[in-house]
PDB file of C-alpha atoms in Angstrom:
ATOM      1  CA  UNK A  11     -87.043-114.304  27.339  1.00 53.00           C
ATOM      2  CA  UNK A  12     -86.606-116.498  30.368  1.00 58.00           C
ATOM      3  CA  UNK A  13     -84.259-115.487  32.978  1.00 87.00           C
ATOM      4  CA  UNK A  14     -83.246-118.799  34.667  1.00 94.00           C
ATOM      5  CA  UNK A  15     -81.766-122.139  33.700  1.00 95.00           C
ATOM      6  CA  UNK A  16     -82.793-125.139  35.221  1.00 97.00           C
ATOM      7  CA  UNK A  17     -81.325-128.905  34.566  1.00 97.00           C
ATOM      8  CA  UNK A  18     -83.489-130.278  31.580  1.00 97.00           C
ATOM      9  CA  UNK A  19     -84.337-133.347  33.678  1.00 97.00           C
ATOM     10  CA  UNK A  20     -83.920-135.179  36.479  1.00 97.00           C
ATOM     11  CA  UNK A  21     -85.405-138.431  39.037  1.00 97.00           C
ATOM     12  CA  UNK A  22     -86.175-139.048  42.304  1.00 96.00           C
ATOM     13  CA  UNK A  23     -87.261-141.502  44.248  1.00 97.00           C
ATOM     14  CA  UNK A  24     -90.789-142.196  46.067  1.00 97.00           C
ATOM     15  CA  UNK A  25     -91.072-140.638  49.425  1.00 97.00           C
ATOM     16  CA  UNK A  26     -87.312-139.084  49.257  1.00 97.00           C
ATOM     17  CA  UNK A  27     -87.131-134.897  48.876  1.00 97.00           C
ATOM     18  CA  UNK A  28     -86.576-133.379  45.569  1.00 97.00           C
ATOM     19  CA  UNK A  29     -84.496-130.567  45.134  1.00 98.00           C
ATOM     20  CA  UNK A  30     -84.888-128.369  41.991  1.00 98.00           C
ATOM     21  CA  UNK A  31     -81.840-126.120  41.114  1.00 98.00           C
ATOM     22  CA  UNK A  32     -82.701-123.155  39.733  1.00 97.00           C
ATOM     23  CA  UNK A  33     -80.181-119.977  38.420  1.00 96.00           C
ATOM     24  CA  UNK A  34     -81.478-116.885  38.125  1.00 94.00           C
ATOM     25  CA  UNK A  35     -77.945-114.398  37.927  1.00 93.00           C
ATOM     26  CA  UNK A  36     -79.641-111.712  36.042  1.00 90.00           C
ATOM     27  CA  UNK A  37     -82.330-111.326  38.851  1.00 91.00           C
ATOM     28  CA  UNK A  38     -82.945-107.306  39.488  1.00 88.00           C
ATOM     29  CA  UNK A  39     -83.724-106.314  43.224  1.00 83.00           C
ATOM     30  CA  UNK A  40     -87.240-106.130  43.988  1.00 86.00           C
ATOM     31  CA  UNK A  41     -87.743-109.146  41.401  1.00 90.00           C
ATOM     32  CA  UNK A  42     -89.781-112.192  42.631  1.00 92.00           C
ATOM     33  CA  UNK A  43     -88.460-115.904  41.690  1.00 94.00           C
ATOM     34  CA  UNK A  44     -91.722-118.208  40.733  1.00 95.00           C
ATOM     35  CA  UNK A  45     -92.737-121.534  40.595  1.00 97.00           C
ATOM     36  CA  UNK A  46     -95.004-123.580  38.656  1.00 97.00           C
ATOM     37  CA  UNK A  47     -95.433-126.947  37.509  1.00 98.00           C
ATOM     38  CA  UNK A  48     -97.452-128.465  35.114  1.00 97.00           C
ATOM     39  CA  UNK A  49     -98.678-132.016  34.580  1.00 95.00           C
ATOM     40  CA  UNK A  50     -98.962-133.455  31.158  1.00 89.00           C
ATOM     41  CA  UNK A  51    -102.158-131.760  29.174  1.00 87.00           C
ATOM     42  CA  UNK A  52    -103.041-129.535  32.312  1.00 94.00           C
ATOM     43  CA  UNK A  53    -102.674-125.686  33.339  1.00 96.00           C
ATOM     44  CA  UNK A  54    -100.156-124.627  35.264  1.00 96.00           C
ATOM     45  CA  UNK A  55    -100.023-125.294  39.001  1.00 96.00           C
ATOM     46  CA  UNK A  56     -98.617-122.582  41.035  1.00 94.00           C
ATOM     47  CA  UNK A  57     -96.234-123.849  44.021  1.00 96.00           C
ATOM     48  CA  UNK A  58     -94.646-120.812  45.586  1.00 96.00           C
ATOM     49  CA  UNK A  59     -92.730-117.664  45.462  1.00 94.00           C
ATOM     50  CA  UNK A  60     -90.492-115.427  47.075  1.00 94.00           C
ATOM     51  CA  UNK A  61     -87.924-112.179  47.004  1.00 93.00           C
ATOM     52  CA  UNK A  62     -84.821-112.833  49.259  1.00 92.00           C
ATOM     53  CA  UNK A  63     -86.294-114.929  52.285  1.00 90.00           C
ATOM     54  CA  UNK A  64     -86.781-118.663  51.964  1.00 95.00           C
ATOM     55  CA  UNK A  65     -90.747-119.698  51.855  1.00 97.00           C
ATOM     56  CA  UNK A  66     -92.443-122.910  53.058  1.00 97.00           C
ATOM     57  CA  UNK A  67     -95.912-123.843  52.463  1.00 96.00           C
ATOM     58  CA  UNK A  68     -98.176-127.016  52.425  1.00 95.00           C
ATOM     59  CA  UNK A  69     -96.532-127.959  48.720  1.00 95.00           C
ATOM     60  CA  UNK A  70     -92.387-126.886  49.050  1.00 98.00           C
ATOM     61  CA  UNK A  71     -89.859-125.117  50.070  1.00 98.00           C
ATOM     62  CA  UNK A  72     -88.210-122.355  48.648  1.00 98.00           C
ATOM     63  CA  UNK A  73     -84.549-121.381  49.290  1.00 98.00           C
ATOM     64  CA  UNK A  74     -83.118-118.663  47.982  1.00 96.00           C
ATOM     65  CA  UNK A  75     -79.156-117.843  48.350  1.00 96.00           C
ATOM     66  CA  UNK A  76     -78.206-114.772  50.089  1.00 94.00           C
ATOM     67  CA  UNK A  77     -77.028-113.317  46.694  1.00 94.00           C
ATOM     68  CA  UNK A  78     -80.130-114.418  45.176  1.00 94.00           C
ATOM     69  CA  UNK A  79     -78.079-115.253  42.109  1.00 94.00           C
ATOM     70  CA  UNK A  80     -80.069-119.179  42.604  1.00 96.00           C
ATOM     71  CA  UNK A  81     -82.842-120.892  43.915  1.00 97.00           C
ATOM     72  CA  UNK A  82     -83.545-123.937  45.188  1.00 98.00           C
ATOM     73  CA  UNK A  83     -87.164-125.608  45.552  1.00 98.00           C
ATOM     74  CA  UNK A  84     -87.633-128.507  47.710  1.00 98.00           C
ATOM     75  CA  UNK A  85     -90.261-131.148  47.542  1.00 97.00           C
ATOM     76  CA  UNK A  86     -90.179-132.889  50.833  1.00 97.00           C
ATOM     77  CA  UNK A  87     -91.443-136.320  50.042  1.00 95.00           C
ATOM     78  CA  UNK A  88     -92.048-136.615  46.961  1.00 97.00           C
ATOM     79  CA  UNK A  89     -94.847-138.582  45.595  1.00 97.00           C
ATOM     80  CA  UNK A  90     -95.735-140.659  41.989  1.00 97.00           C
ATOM     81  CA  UNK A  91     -98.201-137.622  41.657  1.00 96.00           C
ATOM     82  CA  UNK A  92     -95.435-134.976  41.866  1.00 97.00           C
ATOM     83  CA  UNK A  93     -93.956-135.970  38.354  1.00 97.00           C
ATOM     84  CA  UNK A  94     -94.148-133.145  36.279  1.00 98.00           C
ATOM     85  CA  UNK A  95     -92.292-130.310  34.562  1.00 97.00           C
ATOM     86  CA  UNK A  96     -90.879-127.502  37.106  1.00 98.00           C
ATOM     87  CA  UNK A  97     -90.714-124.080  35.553  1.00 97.00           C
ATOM     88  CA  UNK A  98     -88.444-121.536  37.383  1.00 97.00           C
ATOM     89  CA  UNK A  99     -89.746-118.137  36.461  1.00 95.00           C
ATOM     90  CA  UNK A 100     -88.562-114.706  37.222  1.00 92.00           C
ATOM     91  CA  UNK A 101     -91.584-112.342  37.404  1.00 88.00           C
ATOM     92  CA  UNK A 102     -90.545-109.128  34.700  1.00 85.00           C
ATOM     93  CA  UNK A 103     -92.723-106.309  34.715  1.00 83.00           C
ATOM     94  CA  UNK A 104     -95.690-108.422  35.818  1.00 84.00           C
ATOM     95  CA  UNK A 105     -95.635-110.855  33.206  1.00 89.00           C
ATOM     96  CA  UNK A 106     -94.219-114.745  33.410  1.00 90.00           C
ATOM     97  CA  UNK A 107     -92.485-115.772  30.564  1.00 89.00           C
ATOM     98  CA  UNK A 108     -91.962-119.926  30.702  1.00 92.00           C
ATOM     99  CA  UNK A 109     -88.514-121.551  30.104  1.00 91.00           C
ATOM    100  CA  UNK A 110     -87.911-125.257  29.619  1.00 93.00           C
ATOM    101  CA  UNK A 111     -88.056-125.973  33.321  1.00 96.00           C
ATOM    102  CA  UNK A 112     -87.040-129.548  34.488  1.00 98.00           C
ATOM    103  CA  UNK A 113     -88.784-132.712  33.780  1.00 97.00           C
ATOM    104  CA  UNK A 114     -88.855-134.312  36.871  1.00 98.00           C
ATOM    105  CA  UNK A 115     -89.253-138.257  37.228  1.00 98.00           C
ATOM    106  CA  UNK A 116     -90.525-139.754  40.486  1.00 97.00           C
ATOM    107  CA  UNK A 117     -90.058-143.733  40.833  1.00 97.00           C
ATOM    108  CA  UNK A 118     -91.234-145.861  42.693  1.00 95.00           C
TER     109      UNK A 118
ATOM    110  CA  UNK B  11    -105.278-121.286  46.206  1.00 66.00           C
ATOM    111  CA  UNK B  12    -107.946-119.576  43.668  1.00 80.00           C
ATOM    112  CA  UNK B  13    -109.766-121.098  40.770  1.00 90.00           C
ATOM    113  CA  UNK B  14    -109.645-120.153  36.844  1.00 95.00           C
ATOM    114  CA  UNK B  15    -111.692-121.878  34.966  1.00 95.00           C
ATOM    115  CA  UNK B  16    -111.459-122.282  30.860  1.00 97.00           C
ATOM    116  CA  UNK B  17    -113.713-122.887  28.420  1.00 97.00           C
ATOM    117  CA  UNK B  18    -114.452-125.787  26.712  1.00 97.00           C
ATOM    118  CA  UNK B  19    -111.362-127.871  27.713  1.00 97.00           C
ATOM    119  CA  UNK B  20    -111.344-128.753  24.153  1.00 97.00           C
ATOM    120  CA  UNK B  21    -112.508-127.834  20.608  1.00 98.00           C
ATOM    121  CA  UNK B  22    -112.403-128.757  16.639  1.00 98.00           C
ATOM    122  CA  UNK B  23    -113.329-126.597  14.298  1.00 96.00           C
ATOM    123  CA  UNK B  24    -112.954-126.384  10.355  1.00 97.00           C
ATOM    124  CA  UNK B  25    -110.435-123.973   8.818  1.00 97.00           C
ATOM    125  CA  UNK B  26    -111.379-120.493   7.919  1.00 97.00           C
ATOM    126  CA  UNK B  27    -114.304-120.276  11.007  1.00 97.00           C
ATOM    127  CA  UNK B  28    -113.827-118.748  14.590  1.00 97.00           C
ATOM    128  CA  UNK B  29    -113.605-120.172  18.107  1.00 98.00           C
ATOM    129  CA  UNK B  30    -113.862-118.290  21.202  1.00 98.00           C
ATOM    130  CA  UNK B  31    -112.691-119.481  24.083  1.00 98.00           C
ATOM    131  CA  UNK B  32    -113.719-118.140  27.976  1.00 97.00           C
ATOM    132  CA  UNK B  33    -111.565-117.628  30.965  1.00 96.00           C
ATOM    133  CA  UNK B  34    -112.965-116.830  34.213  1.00 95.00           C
ATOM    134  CA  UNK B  35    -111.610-116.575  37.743  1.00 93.00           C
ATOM    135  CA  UNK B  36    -114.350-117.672  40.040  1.00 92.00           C
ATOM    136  CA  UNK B  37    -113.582-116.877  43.483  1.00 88.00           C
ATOM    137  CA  UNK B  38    -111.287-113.627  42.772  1.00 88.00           C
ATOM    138  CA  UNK B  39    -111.246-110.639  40.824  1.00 89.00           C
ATOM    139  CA  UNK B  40    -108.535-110.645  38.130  1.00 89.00           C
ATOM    140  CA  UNK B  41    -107.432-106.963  37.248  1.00 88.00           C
ATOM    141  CA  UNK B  42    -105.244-108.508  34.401  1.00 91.00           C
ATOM    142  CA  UNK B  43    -105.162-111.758  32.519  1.00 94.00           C
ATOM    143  CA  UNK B  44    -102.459-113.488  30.300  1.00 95.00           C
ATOM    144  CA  UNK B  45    -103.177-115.412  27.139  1.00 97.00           C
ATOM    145  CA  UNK B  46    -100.661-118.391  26.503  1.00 97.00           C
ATOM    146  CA  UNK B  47     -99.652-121.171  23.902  1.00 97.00           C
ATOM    147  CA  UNK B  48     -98.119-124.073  24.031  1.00 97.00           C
ATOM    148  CA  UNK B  49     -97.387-126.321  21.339  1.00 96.00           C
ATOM    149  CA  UNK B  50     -96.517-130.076  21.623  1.00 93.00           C
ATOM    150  CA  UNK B  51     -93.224-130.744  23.139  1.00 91.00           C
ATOM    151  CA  UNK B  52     -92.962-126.859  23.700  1.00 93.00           C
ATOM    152  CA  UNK B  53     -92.932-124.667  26.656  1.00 93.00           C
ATOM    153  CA  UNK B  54     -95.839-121.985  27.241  1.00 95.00           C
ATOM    154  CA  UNK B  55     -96.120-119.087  25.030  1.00 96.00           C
ATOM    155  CA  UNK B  56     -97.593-115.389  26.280  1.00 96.00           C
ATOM    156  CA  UNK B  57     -99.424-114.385  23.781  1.00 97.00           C
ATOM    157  CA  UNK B  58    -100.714-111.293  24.850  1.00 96.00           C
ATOM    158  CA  UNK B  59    -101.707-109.585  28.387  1.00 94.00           C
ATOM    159  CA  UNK B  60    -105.139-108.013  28.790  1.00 92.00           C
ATOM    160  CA  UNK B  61    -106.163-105.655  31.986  1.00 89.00           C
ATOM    161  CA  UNK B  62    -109.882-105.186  32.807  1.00 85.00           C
ATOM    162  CA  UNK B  63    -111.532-102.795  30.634  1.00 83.00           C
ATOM    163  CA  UNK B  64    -108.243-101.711  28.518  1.00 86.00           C
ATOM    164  CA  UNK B  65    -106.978-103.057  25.129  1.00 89.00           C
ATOM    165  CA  UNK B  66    -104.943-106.381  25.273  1.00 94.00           C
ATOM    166  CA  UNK B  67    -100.917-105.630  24.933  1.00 95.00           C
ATOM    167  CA  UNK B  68     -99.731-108.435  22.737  1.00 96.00           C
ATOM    168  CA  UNK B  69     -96.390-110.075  22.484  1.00 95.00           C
ATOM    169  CA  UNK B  70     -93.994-109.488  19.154  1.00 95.00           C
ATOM    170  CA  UNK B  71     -95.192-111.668  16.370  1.00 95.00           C
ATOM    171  CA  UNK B  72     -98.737-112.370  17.336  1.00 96.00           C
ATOM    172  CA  UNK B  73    -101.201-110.965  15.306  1.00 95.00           C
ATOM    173  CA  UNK B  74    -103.636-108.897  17.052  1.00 94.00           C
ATOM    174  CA  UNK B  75    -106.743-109.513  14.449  1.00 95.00           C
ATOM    175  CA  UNK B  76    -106.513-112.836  14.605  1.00 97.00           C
ATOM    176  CA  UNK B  77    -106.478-113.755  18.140  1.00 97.00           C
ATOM    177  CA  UNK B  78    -109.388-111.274  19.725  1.00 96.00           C
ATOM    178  CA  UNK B  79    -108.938-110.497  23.438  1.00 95.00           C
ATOM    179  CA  UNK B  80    -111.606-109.010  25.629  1.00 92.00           C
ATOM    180  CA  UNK B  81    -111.338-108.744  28.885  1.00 90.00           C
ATOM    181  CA  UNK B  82    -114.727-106.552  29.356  1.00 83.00           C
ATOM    182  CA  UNK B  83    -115.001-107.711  33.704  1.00 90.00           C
ATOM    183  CA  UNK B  84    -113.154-109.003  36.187  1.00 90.00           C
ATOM    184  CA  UNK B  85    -114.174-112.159  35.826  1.00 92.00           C
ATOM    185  CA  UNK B  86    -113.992-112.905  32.596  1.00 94.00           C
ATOM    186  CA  UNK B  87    -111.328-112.559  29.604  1.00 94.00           C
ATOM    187  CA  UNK B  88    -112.028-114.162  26.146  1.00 96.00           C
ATOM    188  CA  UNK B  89    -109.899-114.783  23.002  1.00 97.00           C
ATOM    189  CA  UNK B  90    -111.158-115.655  19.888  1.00 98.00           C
ATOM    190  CA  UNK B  91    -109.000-117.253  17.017  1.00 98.00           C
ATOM    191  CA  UNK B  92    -110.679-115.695  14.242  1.00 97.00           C
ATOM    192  CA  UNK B  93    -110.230-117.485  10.305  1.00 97.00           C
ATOM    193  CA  UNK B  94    -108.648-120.421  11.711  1.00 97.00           C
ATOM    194  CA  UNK B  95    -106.111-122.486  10.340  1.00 97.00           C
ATOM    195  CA  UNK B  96    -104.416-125.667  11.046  1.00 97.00           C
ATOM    196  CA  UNK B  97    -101.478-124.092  12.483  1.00 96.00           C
ATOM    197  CA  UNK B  98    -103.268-122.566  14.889  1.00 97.00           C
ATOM    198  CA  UNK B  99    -104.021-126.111  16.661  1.00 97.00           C
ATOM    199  CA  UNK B 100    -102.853-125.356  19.753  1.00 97.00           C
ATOM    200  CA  UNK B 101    -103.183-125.900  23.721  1.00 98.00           C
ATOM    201  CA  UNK B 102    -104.530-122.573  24.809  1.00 98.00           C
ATOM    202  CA  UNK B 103    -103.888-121.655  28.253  1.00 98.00           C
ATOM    203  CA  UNK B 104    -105.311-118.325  30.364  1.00 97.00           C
ATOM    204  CA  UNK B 105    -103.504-117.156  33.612  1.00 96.00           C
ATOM    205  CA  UNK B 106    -105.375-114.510  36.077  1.00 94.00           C
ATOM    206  CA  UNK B 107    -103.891-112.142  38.721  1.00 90.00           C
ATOM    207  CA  UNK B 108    -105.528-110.542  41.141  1.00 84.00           C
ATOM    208  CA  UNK B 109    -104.331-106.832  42.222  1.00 76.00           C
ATOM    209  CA  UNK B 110    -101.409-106.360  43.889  1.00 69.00           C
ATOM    210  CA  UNK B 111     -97.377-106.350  42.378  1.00 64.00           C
ATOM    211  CA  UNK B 112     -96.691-109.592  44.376  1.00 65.00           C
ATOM    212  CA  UNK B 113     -99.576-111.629  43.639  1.00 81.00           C
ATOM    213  CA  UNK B 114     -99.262-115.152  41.841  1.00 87.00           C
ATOM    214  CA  UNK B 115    -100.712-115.891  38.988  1.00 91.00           C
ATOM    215  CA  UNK B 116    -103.000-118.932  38.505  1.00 94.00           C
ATOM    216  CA  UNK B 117    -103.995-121.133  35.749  1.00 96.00           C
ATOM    217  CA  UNK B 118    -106.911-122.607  33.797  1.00 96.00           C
ATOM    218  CA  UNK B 119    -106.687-125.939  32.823  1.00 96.00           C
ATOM    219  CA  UNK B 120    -106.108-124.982  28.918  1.00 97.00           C
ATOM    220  CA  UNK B 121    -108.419-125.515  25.837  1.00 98.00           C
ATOM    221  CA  UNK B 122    -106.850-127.648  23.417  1.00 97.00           C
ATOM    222  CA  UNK B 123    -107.810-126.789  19.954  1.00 98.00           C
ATOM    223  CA  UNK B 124    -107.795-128.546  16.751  1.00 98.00           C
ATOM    224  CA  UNK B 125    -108.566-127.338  13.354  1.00 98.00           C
ATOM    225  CA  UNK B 126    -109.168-129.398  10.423  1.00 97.00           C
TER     226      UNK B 126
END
């Protein structure tokens, strides 16, 4: 069973940052928060993780509130090719188990 | 980041024979590898988790003689749908991790399987 909830959709515009909400209240301490996306017909397509301190790497950004109770993952300018569905995943004992995630529109 | 690679990307077979399906990770060695599902419209799946050498742990309600898992190296991890039916037309998707509590997971590109 999926730990977070994430907004079942949402747009953005071409060449503007994205921010993905993510909730994760159930998180346990030395859990890691996840994220994937995946483009229609296609594996997976890991983006980045973390535990308590936010992460940056060539794809995102990935805040993480103090509490760790939510998440947010930023996509800093966000392209035609980013559209896709963002799963938020909380990593329990080793295995990812998929929610919904968000659909995420980018327009031009 | 690393590479998994599925095989074939797609498949259709008539009901009541077998298809095996290959997942390797080619630049890493994956010490345990996740079987997934996804149905149309539907989020992934996990199906079952398999760790190099050791019998696949499979999630409630999946039936562990009809999907197969072998993960025999640490390179490669096979299922096979054995006596298949049309409700097992799926999109089949492997994940591989390498050692290590805190390492990602990464993805083939799925086999998408039809059975008529």
């Amino acid at each position: 069973d999926a730990k977070t909830t994430q907004p079942t959709s949402m747009d953005c515009a071409e060449g503007r940052a994205a921010n993905l909400p993510c909730n994760h209240s159930t998180i346990s301490g030395n859990e890691y928060v996840y994220w994937y996306r995946q483009i229609h017909s296609q594996g997976p397509q890991y983006i980045i993780h973390g535990l308590k301190n936010n992460e940056t790497n060539e794809m995102a950004s990935l805040i993480i509130t103090e509490d760790r109770k939510s998440s947010t993952l930023i996509l800093p300018h966000a392209t035609l090719r980013d559209t896709a569905v963002y799963y938020c995943i909380v990593r329990v004992a080793g295995k990812l188990s998929f929610g919904a995630g968000t659909t995420v529109t980018v327009r031009a | 980041g690393a590479v998994v690679s599925q095989h074939p990307s797609w498949v259709i077979c008539k009901s009541g024979t077998s298809v095996k399906i290959e997942c390797r990770s080619l630049d890493f060695q994956a010490t345990t590898m996740f079987w997934y599902r996804q149905f149309p419209k539907q989020s992934l799946m996990l199906m079952a988790t398999s760790n190099e050498g050791s019998k696949a742990t499979y999630e409630q309600g999946v039936e562990k003689d009809k999907f197969l898992i072998n993960h025999a190296s640490l390179t490669l991890s096979t299922l096979t749908v054995t006596s298949a039916h049309p409700e097992d037309s799926s999109f089949y998707i492997c994940s591989a991790r390498a050692t290590g509590p805190h390492t990602e997971a990464f993805f083939g590109q799925g086999t998408r399987l039809t059975v008529v």
